[in-house]
Amino acid sequence: MNRRSALKALGLTAGLVAAGNALEVSGWAQAAAPPPATSPFTLPPLNYAYDALEPYIDATTMHLHHDKHHAAYVDKLNAAVAGHPDLAAKTVDDLIAGLSSVPEDLRTAVRNQGGGHANHSFWWLTLSGSGGAAPKAELAKDIDATFSSFAKFQEQLSKAAATVFGSGWAWLTLSHEGKLQIETSANQESPLSSGRTPILALDVWEHAYYLKYQNRRADYIGAFFHVVNWDFVSGRYAEAKARLKA
Ligand code: MN3
């Protein structure tokens, strides 16, 4: 890994864990004159074992989903930005948040492949075999205030995820106005492109569940709630909310 890839990897990880640090890291990375790089974007490793989410999400699905599907988004994003050092120097979240500044002939590739990379990088972090049973702290309070209870929130997110037509995602997001909301997106589109911060993601592409659940998407959605990393998601919300106030 060259120095810039290392910084980018650091920025990505830090950005998902500590937004304040990430801003400094990515600012520094962009200030340094980057050497030419052919593979600026890299596949982040899982921070748990492939079988950590068993029996809810099986190890074979995790291997295919991470090592093949996510890896393909990374490879195709790298191919798309080859010869565009200005795009390659950005974090994938910044690319997706600023699609309108991506040259038109590259925009579809960046939306699809960059979106796939950004969405999956976030998705892995929101899962855990031991991430707590329910939202914590401010997120718990604001979910109750917004959806009336955690149970009602689960019901609404499940319904949204079940009704995504074809491939896509269900999300809990935070808007600029500080509003928590459930939304869905098609294909690899990200709420980041509409200025909202993903707090929780649910991948409902068939590749996420078909090996174990076949056509039973509702069973997969029910299983998903057993493997949400609420510690991470609650921390993510607290950071996103603090950033709005800053
Ligand atoms: Mn997927």
XYZ file of C-alpha atoms and ligand atoms in Angstrom:
247
model
C 0.000 0.000 0.000
C 1.521 3.356 -0.940
C 1.410 6.331 1.367
C -1.651 7.898 -0.202
C -3.628 4.661 -0.157
C -2.682 4.266 3.467
C -3.911 7.762 4.240
C -7.095 7.163 2.332
C -7.718 3.895 4.128
C -7.062 5.664 7.399
C -9.361 8.515 6.436
C -12.147 6.132 5.524
C -11.878 4.129 8.716
C -11.494 7.199 10.864
C -14.352 8.890 9.048
C -16.705 6.162 10.070
C -15.475 6.096 13.629
C -14.503 9.665 14.400
C -15.611 12.348 12.001
C -13.474 15.106 13.492
C -10.237 13.191 13.012
C -11.258 12.117 9.526
C -11.600 15.723 8.396
C -8.057 16.437 9.525
C -6.701 13.265 7.980
C -8.392 13.771 4.608
C -7.403 17.452 4.560
C -3.806 16.503 5.141
C -3.980 13.740 2.533
C -5.264 16.170 -0.072
C -2.702 18.835 0.797
C 0.194 16.430 0.130
C 1.119 16.127 -3.530
C -0.168 12.677 -4.471
C 1.994 10.351 -6.555
C 0.238 8.692 -9.510
C -1.699 5.677 -8.329
C -3.544 3.069 -10.325
C -5.663 1.681 -7.461
C -6.562 4.547 -5.148
C -9.558 2.760 -3.628
C -9.114 -0.389 -1.566
C -11.386 -3.059 -0.121
C -11.569 -2.602 3.659
C -11.215 -5.877 5.567
C -14.065 -7.022 7.799
C -13.335 -6.293 11.438
C -14.903 -9.625 12.488
C -14.777 -13.213 11.289
C -16.778 -14.266 8.222
C -18.845 -16.576 10.425
C -19.382 -14.002 13.202
C -22.953 -13.296 12.070
C -24.037 -16.948 11.956
C -26.712 -18.202 12.024
C -28.379 -14.986 10.833
C -26.018 -14.235 7.957
C -23.968 -17.219 6.836
C -20.207 -17.275 6.257
C -20.516 -18.280 2.583
C -22.682 -15.261 1.876
C -20.228 -13.038 3.745
C -17.298 -14.370 1.708
C -19.066 -13.834 -1.606
C -20.582 -10.518 -0.619
C -17.356 -8.999 0.703
C -14.612 -10.737 -1.287
C -16.396 -10.824 -4.647
C -19.250 -8.307 -4.830
C -17.699 -5.490 -2.814
C -14.267 -6.164 -4.346
C -15.792 -5.821 -7.826
C -17.212 -2.380 -6.973
C -13.753 -1.298 -5.800
C -12.047 -2.630 -8.946
C -14.568 -1.009 -11.266
C -14.392 2.307 -9.375
C -10.609 2.266 -9.729
C -10.999 1.592 -13.444
C -13.523 4.433 -13.752
C -11.285 7.058 -12.116
C -8.075 5.942 -13.829
C -6.530 9.034 -15.390
C -8.527 11.351 -13.100
C -6.203 12.126 -10.179
C -8.592 14.778 -8.854
C -11.299 12.133 -8.385
C -8.879 9.469 -7.162
C -7.668 11.838 -4.430
C -11.111 12.087 -2.828
C -12.603 9.746 -0.272
C -15.361 7.606 -1.730
C -17.926 9.306 0.513
C -16.853 12.721 -0.844
C -17.120 11.407 -4.408
C -20.651 10.163 -3.810
C -21.694 13.293 -1.937
C -20.462 15.443 -4.847
C -21.670 13.515 -7.888
C -22.574 16.721 -9.724
C -18.886 17.689 -9.820
C -17.936 14.351 -11.422
C -17.566 14.676 -15.229
C -20.771 13.579 -16.915
C -19.205 10.695 -18.834
C -17.994 9.185 -15.548
C -20.959 9.987 -13.347
C -22.943 6.795 -13.876
C -19.893 4.623 -13.203
C -19.040 6.602 -10.066
C -22.658 6.508 -8.860
C -22.864 2.730 -9.350
C -19.361 1.517 -8.484
C -18.479 4.288 -6.021
C -21.911 3.904 -4.443
C -21.329 0.161 -4.164
C -17.985 0.762 -2.474
C -19.302 3.448 -0.097
C -22.489 1.579 0.795
C -20.748 -1.721 1.516
C -17.895 -0.118 3.461
C -20.549 1.347 5.748
C -22.698 -1.813 5.808
C -19.918 -4.038 7.216
C -19.414 -1.614 10.077
C -23.103 -1.633 11.001
C -23.067 -5.417 11.540
C -21.723 -7.416 14.475
C -22.293 -10.661 16.257
C -22.114 -8.774 19.558
C -23.101 -5.164 18.989
C -25.859 -4.792 21.555
C -29.568 -5.467 21.388
C -30.925 -1.978 20.870
C -29.972 1.635 20.115
C -28.237 3.539 22.882
C -28.129 7.024 24.349
C -29.240 9.838 22.044
C -30.201 7.498 19.206
C -32.496 5.490 21.473
C -34.162 8.693 22.658
C -34.541 10.176 19.166
C -35.855 6.925 17.644
C -38.541 6.886 20.324
C -39.331 10.550 19.660
C -39.445 10.113 15.872
C -41.052 6.681 15.445
C -42.801 6.440 18.825
C -40.881 3.299 19.882
C -37.995 1.055 18.883
C -40.514 -1.636 17.932
C -42.370 0.777 15.625
C -39.067 1.835 14.088
C -38.154 -1.799 13.389
C -41.589 -2.323 11.865
C -41.235 0.696 9.560
C -37.677 -0.108 8.481
C -38.681 -3.720 7.798
C -41.624 -2.602 5.714
C -39.480 -0.177 3.724
C -36.842 -2.870 3.115
C -39.447 -5.440 2.108
C -40.983 -3.123 -0.465
C -37.769 -2.093 -2.262
C -38.518 -3.213 -5.817
C -35.557 -5.055 -7.301
C -32.116 -4.293 -5.910
C -31.506 -1.573 -3.365
C -31.134 -0.514 0.236
C -33.188 0.637 3.186
C -31.683 3.317 5.410
C -32.027 5.264 8.591
C -30.593 8.690 7.791
C -30.065 12.077 9.394
C -30.952 15.150 7.347
C -29.265 18.573 7.450
C -32.228 19.745 9.493
C -31.508 17.097 12.094
C -34.430 14.906 11.133
C -34.134 11.123 11.477
C -35.883 9.332 8.639
C -36.326 5.957 7.006
C -35.722 5.918 3.267
C -34.889 3.489 0.490
C -32.589 3.746 -2.491
C -32.395 1.860 -5.766
C -29.312 -0.008 -6.937
C -26.226 1.539 -5.274
C -27.558 5.042 -4.819
C -26.621 6.570 -1.496
C -28.382 9.092 0.744
C -25.019 10.912 0.766
C -25.791 12.087 -2.781
C -28.861 13.882 -1.404
C -26.986 15.422 1.516
C -28.195 13.007 4.184
C -25.964 10.975 6.486
C -26.494 7.202 6.637
C -26.936 6.056 10.241
C -28.027 2.474 9.584
C -28.049 0.495 6.329
C -29.864 -2.632 5.212
C -28.707 -4.246 1.966
C -31.662 -5.916 0.238
C -29.904 -6.920 -2.971
C -30.495 -10.637 -3.516
C -26.731 -11.222 -3.257
C -27.028 -10.243 0.420
C -29.379 -13.088 1.345
C -30.331 -15.436 -1.487
C -28.001 -18.349 -0.638
C -29.538 -18.785 2.798
C -32.995 -17.260 2.473
C -33.750 -17.644 -1.261
C -36.914 -15.619 -1.938
C -37.718 -15.100 1.761
C -36.539 -11.507 2.033
C -38.761 -10.907 5.061
C -36.958 -13.672 6.999
C -33.611 -12.102 6.140
C -34.845 -8.700 7.312
C -35.975 -10.233 10.595
C -32.579 -11.898 11.005
C -30.776 -8.612 10.271
C -32.032 -7.110 13.540
C -30.078 -9.800 15.433
C -26.768 -8.627 13.990
C -26.970 -4.831 14.026
C -23.960 -3.249 15.707
C -25.978 -0.810 17.795
C -22.839 0.345 19.602
C -21.385 1.538 16.293
C -24.674 2.864 14.915
C -25.441 4.826 18.103
C -21.928 6.327 18.023
C -22.311 7.185 14.360
C -25.540 9.044 15.140
C -24.007 10.981 18.017
C -21.146 12.112 15.748
C -23.439 13.048 12.866
C -25.659 15.045 15.186
C -22.693 16.797 16.802
C -21.416 17.734 13.336
C -24.751 19.415 12.551
C -24.470 21.569 15.670
C -20.831 22.481 15.009
Mn -24.503 -5.877 -1.292
